[in-house]
Short mmCIF file of C-alpha atoms in Angstrom, two decimals:
data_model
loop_
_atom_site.label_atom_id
_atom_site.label_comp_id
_atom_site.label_asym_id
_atom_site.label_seq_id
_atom_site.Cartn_x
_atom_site.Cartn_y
_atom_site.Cartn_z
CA UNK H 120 -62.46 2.97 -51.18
CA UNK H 121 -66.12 3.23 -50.96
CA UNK H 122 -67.05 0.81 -48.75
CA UNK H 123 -64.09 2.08 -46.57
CA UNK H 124 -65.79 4.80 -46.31
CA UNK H 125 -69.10 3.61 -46.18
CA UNK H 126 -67.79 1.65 -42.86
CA UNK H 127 -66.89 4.75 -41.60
CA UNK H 128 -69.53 6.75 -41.95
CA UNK H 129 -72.21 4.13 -40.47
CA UNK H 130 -70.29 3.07 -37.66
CA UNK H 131 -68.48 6.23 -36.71
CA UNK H 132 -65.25 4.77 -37.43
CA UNK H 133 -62.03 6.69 -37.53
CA UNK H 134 -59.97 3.62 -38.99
CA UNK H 135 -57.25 3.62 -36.42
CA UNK H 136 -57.01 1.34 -33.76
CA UNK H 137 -57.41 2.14 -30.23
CA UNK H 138 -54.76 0.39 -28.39
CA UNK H 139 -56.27 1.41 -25.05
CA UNK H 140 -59.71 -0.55 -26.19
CA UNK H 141 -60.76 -3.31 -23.77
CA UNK H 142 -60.12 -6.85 -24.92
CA UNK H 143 -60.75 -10.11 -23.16
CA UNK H 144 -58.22 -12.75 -21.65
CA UNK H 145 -58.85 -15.21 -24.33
CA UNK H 146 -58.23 -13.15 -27.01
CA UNK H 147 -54.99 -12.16 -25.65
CA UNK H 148 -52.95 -15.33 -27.01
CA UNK H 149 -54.59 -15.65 -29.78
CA UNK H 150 -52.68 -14.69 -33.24
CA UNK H 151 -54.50 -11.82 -33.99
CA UNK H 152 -53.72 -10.39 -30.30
CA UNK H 153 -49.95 -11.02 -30.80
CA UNK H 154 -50.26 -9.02 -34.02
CA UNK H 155 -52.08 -6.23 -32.26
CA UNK H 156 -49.76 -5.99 -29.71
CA UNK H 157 -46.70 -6.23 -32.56
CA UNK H 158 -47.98 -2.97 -34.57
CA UNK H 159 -48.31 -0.96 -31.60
CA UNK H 160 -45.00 -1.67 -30.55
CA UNK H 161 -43.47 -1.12 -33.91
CA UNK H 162 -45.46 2.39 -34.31
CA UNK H 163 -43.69 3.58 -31.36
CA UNK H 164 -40.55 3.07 -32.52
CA UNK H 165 -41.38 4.44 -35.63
CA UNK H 166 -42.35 7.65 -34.76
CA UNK H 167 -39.48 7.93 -31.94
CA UNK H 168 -37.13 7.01 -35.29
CA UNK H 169 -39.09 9.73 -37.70
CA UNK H 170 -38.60 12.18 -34.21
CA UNK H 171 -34.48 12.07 -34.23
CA UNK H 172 -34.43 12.08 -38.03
CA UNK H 173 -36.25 15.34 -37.82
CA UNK H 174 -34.58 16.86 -35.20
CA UNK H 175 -31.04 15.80 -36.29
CA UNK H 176 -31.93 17.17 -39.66
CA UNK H 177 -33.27 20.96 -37.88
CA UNK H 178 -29.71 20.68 -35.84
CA UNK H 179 -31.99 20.49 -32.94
CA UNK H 180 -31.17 19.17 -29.73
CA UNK H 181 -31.42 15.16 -29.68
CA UNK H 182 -31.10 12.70 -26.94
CA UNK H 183 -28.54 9.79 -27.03
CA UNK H 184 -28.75 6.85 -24.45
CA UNK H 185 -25.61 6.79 -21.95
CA UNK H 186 -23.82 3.53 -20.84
CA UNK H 187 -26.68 2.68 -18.31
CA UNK H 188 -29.21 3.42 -21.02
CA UNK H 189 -31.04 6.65 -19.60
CA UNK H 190 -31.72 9.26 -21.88
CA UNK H 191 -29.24 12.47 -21.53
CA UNK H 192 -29.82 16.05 -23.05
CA UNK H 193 -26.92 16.84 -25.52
CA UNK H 194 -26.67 20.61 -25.46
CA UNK H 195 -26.86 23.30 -28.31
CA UNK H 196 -23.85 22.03 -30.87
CA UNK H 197 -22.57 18.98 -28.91
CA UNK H 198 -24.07 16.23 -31.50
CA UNK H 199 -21.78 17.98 -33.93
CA UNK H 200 -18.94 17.77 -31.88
CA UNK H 201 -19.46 14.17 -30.59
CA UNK H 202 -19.80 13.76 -34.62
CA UNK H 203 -16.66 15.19 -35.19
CA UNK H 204 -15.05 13.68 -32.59
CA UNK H 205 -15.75 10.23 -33.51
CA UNK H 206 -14.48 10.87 -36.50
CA UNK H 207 -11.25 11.91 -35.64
CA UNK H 208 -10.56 8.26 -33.77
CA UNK H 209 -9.40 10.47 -30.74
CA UNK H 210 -10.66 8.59 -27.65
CA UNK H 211 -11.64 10.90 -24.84
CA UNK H 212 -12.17 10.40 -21.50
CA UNK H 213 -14.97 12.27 -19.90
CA UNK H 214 -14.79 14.11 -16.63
CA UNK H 215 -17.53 14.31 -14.34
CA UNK H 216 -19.97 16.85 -14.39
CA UNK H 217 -19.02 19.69 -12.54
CA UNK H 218 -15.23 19.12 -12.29
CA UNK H 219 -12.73 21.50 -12.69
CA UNK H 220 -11.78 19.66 -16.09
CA UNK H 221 -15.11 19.66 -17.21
CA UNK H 222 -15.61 23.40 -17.07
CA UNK H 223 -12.35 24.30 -18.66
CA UNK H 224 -12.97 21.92 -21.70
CA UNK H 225 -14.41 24.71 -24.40
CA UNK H 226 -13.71 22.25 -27.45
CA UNK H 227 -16.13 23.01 -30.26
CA UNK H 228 -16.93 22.25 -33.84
CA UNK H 229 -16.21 25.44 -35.75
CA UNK H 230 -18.30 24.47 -38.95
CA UNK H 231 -14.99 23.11 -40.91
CA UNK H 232 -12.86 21.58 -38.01
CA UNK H 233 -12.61 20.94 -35.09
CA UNK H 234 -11.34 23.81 -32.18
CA UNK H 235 -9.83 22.02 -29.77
CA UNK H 236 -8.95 23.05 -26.09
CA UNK H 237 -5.24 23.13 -25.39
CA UNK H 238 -3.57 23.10 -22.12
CA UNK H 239 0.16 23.85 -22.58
CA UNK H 240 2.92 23.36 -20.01
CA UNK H 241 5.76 25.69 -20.76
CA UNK H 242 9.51 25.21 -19.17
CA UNK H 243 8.67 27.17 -16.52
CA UNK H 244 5.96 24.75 -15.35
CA UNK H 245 3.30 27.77 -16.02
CA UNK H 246 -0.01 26.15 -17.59
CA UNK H 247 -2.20 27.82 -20.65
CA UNK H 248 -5.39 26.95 -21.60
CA UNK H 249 -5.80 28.16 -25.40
CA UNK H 250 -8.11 27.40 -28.44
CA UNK H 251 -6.35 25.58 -31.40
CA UNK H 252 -7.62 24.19 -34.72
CA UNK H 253 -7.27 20.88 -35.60
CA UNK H 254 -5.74 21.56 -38.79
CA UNK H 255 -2.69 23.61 -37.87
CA UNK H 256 0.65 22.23 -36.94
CA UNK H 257 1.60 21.64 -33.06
CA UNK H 258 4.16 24.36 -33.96
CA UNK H 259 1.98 26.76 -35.52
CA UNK H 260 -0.72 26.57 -32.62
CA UNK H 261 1.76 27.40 -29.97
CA UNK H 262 3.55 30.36 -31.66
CA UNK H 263 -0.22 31.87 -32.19
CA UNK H 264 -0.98 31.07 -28.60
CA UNK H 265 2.29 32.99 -27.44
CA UNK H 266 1.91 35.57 -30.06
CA UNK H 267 5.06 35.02 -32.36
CA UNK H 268 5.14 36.15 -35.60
CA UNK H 269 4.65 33.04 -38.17
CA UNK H 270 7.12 32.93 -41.42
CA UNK H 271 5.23 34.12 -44.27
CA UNK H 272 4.24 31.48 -47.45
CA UNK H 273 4.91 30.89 -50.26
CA UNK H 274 1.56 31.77 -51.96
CA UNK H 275 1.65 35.14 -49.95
CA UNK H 276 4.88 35.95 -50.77
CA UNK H 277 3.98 35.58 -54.60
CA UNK H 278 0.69 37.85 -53.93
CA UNK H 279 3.18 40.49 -52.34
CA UNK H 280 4.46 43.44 -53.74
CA UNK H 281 7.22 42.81 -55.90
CA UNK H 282 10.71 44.53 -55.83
CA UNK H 283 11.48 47.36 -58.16
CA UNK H 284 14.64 46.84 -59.95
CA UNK H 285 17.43 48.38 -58.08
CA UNK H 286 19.66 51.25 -59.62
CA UNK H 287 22.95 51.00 -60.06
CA UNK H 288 25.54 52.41 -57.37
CA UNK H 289 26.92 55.37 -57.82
CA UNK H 290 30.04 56.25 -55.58
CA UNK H 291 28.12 58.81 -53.20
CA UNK H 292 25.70 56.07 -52.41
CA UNK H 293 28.31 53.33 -51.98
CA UNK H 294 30.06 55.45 -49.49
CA UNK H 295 26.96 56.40 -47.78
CA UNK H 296 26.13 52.70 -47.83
CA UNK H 297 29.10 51.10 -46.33
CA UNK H 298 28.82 50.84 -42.62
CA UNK H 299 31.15 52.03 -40.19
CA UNK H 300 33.25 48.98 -37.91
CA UNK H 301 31.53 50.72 -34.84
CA UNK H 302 28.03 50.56 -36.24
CA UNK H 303 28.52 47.18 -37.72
CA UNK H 304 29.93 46.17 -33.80
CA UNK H 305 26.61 47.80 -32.83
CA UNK H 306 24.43 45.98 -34.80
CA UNK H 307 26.14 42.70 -34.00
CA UNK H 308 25.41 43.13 -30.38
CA UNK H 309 22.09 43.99 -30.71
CA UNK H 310 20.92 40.97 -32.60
CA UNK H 311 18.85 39.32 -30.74
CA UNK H 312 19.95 35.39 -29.93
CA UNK H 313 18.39 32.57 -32.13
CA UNK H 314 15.63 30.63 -30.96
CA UNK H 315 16.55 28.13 -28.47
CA UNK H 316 14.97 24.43 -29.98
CA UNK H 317 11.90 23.05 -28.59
CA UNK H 318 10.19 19.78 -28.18
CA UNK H 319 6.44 18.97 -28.26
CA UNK H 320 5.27 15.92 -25.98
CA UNK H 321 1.74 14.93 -25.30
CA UNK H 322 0.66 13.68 -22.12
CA UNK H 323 -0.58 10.33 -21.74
CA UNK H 324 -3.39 10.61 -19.33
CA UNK H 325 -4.81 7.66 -16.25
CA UNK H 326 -1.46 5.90 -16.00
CA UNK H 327 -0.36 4.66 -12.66
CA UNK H 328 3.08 5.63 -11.19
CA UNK H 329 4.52 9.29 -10.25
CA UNK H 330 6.05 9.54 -13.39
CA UNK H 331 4.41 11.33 -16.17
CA UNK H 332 3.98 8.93 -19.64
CA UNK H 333 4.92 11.45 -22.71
CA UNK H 334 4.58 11.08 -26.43
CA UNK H 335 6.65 12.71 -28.75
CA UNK H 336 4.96 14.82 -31.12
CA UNK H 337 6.16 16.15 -34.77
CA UNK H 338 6.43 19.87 -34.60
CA UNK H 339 5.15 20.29 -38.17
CA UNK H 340 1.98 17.33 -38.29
CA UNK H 341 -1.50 18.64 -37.21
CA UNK H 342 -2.97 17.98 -34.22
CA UNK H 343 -5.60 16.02 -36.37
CA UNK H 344 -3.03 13.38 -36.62
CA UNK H 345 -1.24 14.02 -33.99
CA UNK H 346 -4.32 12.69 -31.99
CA UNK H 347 -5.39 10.02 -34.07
CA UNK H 348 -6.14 7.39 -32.02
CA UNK H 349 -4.72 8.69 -28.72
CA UNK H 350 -6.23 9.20 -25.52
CA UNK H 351 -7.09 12.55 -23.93
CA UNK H 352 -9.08 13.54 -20.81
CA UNK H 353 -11.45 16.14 -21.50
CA UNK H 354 -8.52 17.54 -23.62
CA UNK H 355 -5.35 17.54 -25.03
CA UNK H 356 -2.19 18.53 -22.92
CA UNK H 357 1.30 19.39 -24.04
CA UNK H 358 4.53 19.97 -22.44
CA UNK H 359 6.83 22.29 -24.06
CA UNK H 360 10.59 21.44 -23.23
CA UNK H 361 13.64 22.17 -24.50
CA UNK H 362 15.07 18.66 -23.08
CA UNK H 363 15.32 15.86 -26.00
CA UNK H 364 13.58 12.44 -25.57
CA UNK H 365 17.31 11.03 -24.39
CA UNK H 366 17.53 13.78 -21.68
CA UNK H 367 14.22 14.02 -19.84
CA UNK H 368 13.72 15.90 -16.68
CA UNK H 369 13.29 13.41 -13.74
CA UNK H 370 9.68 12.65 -13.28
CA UNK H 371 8.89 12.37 -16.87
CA UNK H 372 8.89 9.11 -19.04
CA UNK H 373 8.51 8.32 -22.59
CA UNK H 374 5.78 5.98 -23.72
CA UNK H 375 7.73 3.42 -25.13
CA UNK H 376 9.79 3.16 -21.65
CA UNK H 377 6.74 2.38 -19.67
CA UNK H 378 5.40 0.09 -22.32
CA UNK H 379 8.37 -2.48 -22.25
CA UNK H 380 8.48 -1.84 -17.65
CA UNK H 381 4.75 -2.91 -18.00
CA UNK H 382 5.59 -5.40 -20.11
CA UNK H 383 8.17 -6.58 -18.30
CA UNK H 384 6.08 -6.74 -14.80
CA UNK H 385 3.16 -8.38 -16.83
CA UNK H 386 5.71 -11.24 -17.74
CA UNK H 387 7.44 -11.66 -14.50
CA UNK H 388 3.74 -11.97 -12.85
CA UNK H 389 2.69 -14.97 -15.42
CA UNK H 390 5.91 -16.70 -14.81
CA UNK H 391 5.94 -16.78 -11.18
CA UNK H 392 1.84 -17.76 -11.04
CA UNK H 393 3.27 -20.91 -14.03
CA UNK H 394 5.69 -21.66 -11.44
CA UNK H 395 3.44 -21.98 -8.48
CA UNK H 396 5.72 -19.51 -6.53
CA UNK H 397 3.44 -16.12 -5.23
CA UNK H 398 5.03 -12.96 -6.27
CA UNK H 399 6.89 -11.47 -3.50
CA UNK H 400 5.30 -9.46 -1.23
CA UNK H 401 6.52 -6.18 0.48
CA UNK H 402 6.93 -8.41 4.00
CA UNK H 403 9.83 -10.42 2.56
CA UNK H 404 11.95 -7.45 2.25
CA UNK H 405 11.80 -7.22 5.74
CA UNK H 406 12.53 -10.78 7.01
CA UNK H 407 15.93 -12.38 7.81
CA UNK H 408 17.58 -14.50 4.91
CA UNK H 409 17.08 -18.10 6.07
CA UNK H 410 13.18 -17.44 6.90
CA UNK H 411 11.10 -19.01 4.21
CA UNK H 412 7.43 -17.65 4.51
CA UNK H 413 4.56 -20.11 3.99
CA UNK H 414 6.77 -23.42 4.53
CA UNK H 415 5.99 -24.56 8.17
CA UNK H 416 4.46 -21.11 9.32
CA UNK H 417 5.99 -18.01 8.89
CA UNK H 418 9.17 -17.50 10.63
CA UNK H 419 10.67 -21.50 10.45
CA UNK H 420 13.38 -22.52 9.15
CA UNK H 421 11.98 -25.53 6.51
CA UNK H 422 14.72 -28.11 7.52
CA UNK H 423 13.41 -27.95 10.70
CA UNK H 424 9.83 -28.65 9.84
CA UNK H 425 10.98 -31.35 7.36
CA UNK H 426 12.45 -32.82 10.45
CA UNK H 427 8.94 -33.48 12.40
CA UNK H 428 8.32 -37.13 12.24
CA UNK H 429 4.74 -38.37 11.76
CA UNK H 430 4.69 -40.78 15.07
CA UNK H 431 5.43 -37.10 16.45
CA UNK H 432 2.52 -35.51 15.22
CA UNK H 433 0.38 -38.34 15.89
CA UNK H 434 1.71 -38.50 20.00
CA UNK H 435 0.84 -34.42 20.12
CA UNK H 436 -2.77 -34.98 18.90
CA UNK H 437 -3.20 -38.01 20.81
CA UNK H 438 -2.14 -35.75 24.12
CA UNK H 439 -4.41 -33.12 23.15
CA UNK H 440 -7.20 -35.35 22.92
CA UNK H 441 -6.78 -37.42 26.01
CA UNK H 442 -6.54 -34.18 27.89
CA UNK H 443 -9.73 -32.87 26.34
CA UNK H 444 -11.68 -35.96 27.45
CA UNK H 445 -10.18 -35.63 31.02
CA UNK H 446 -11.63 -32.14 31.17
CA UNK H 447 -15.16 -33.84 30.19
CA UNK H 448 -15.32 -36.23 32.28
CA UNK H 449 -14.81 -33.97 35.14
CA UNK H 450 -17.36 -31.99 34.77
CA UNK H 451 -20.74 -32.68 36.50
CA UNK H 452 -22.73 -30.76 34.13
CA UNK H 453 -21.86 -32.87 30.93
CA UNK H 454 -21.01 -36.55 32.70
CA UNK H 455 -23.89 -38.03 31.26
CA UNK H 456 -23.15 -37.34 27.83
CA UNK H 457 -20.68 -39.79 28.09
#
C-alpha cells in the first residue's frame, strides 16, 4: 500500500517489530502487551516447525526430544529407521550408550524394509550376529546366514531351461543304464542323512528368574510378523534347537508357562494381603512348627500369651514405675523436681 510505504520511507521503518525494543511497566499488562508477547512466541515456534519440515523433507538430520525433554542428535538414517520401526509395532528396548549391545546393534532401513540385526544361538550354544530382512521367513534367514542352499521356486523353475524330450531306450543304453547291486550299495551309503528338524524360539528379554522365557516362532512367517508387537533389546535373538516346546532343555521356559506361574504368584499375593495374613517370609522356613511369628513376639507360643491376665500386666507396670520413682527420689541432683 502506499501509505505503507509512505510510513516507511519517512520514518525509516522496516515494518517488523523489534521484540528486543524497550517498553515500560505499565504497558506490560495491558492487552496490546499480551498480544505482543503472544506473536513472538508463536513466530518461534513457527519457524522451529517450518525448520523440521525442511529438514525432514532434505532427509537431513533432525532432533527429537528424549523422555526428559532435551534435545538429542539422531544420526545419518536413524529417523528412517525409528520410522520404520514404529511402524512395525516391535517395541524395543534401548541399551545404553556405549554398551556392548549398543555397538553390535547394526539394524538399518534398507530403502524397502527393514535389515534387522540377528543374534542366533545354535545347539551348540555358539552365538551369530547376522543381518536379516524383515521380509524373509525365520527359516529362510537362518539357512542364508549358515550358507545352505534354498529350494528353488516356482516362478524360477518356470523361467528355467526346459527338458528336451527324452529318446527312447534302446537295449545298449538300458544295459549301460542299469546299475550294478555294488554301485547301487555304494550310492546308498553315501547319501548323506536327512536334515535333522529344527525349532525357532525367540527370546523374551528383562524377565526375572534364571530361566530363559521363549516364544515359539513359525518357521515359514517373516520376521515382520514374527515381531509384531514383541519386545526386543537392541535386537532380536533366537535359539535354534532341535528340542520341541514339550521337551525343553532345563533352564529354558515357554512364555505361556511363566505367564500362568506369574499369574499364579500375583493371585496368591492379593489373597493373602484380602486376608490380612503377610506373605510368608524366608525366616519361617527356618523356625520350629509351633512358633507363630508376630503373635506375642517372635518365638512364643500364642496360648501362652493369650494366657497373660490384664491385673498381670497392670502389677508389672505398676512395679516398673514405683521403682523408677525410687531411683528419683534418691538422687540429690533432681530431689527438687519433685
Amino acid at each position: 500500500m502506499k501509505c505503507s510505504k509512505r510510513h516507511k520511507l519517512w520514518s525509516q521503518c522496516s515494518g517488523v517489530r523489534d521484540p528486543a525494543a524497550y517498553v515500560k511497566r505499565s504497558e506490560l499488562a495491558t492487552p496490546a502487551g499480551i498480544d505482543r508477547d503472544f506473536n513472538f512466541l508463536a513466530g518461534i515456534e513457527r519457524k522451529l516447525e517450518n525448520t523440521e519440515k525442511e529438514c525432514e523433507a532434505r532427509g537431513l538430520d533432525v532432533a527429537v526430544p528424549d523422555a526428559r525433554g532435551y534435545r538429542q542428535p539422531l544420526q545419518k538414517g536413524e529417523y528412517h529407521l525409528k520410522r520404520a520401526m514404529e511402524g512395525c509395532g516391535v517395541i524395543v528396548y534401548r541399551a545404553p550408550k556405549g554398551m556392548q549391545r549398543s555397538k553390535e546393534n547394526l539394524t538399518q532401513w534398507n530403502k524397502k524394509c527393514l535389515a534387522w540385526t540377528v543374534e542366533w544361538f545354535h545347539e551348540s550354544g555358539q552365538r551369530s550376529l547376522c543381518p536379516a530382512l524383515e521380509n524373509l521367513s525365520v527359516e529362510a534367514a537362518y539357512s542364508k546366514m549358515k550358507g545352505e542352499s534354498q529350494p528353488v521356486s516356482s516362478k524360477k523353475r518356470k523361467l528355467g531351461h526346459k527338458d528336451e524330450p527324452a529318446s527312447p531306450p534302446t537295449a545298449d543304453t538300458a544295459e549301460t543304464a542299469t546299475p550294478s547291486p555294488v554301485e547301487s550299495q555304494h550310492e546308498t551309503d553315501t547319501q548323506q542323512p536327512p536334515p535333522t528338524e529344527r525349532y525357532f524360539y525367540l527370546l523374551r528379554p528383562r524377565t526375572p528368574g534364571s530361566s530363559r522365557v521363549l516364544i515359539l516362532l513359525s518357521n515359514s512367517s517373516s520376521l515382520s510378523e514374527l515381531l509384531k508387537g514383541r519386545e526386543v533389546l537392541e535386537f532380536p535373538t533366537i535359539y535354534v534347537l532341535p528340542e520341541p516346546p514339550s521337551t525343553l532343555p532345563p533352564g529354558f521356559i515357554l512364555e505361556s508357562q511363566y505367564l500362568s506361574q506369574s499369574a499364579e504368584n500375583s493371585s496368591s499375593t492379593v489373597e493373602a494381603t484380602l486376608s490380612g495374613i503377610p506373605p510368608p517370609s524366608p525366616r519361617q522356613e527356618f523356625m520350629a512348627p509351633g512358633v507363630v511369628p508376630g503373635v506375642g513376639g517372635v518365638g512364643k507360643d500364642p496360648e501362652a500369651a493369650a494366657g497373660l491376665s490384664e491385673e498381670r500386666i497392670l502389677d508389672v507396670l505398676y512395679k516398673d514405675l514405683t521403682s523408677s520413682e525410687g531411683q528419683i527420689t534418691s538422687s540429690p541432683d533432681q530431689s527438687h523436681t519433685l
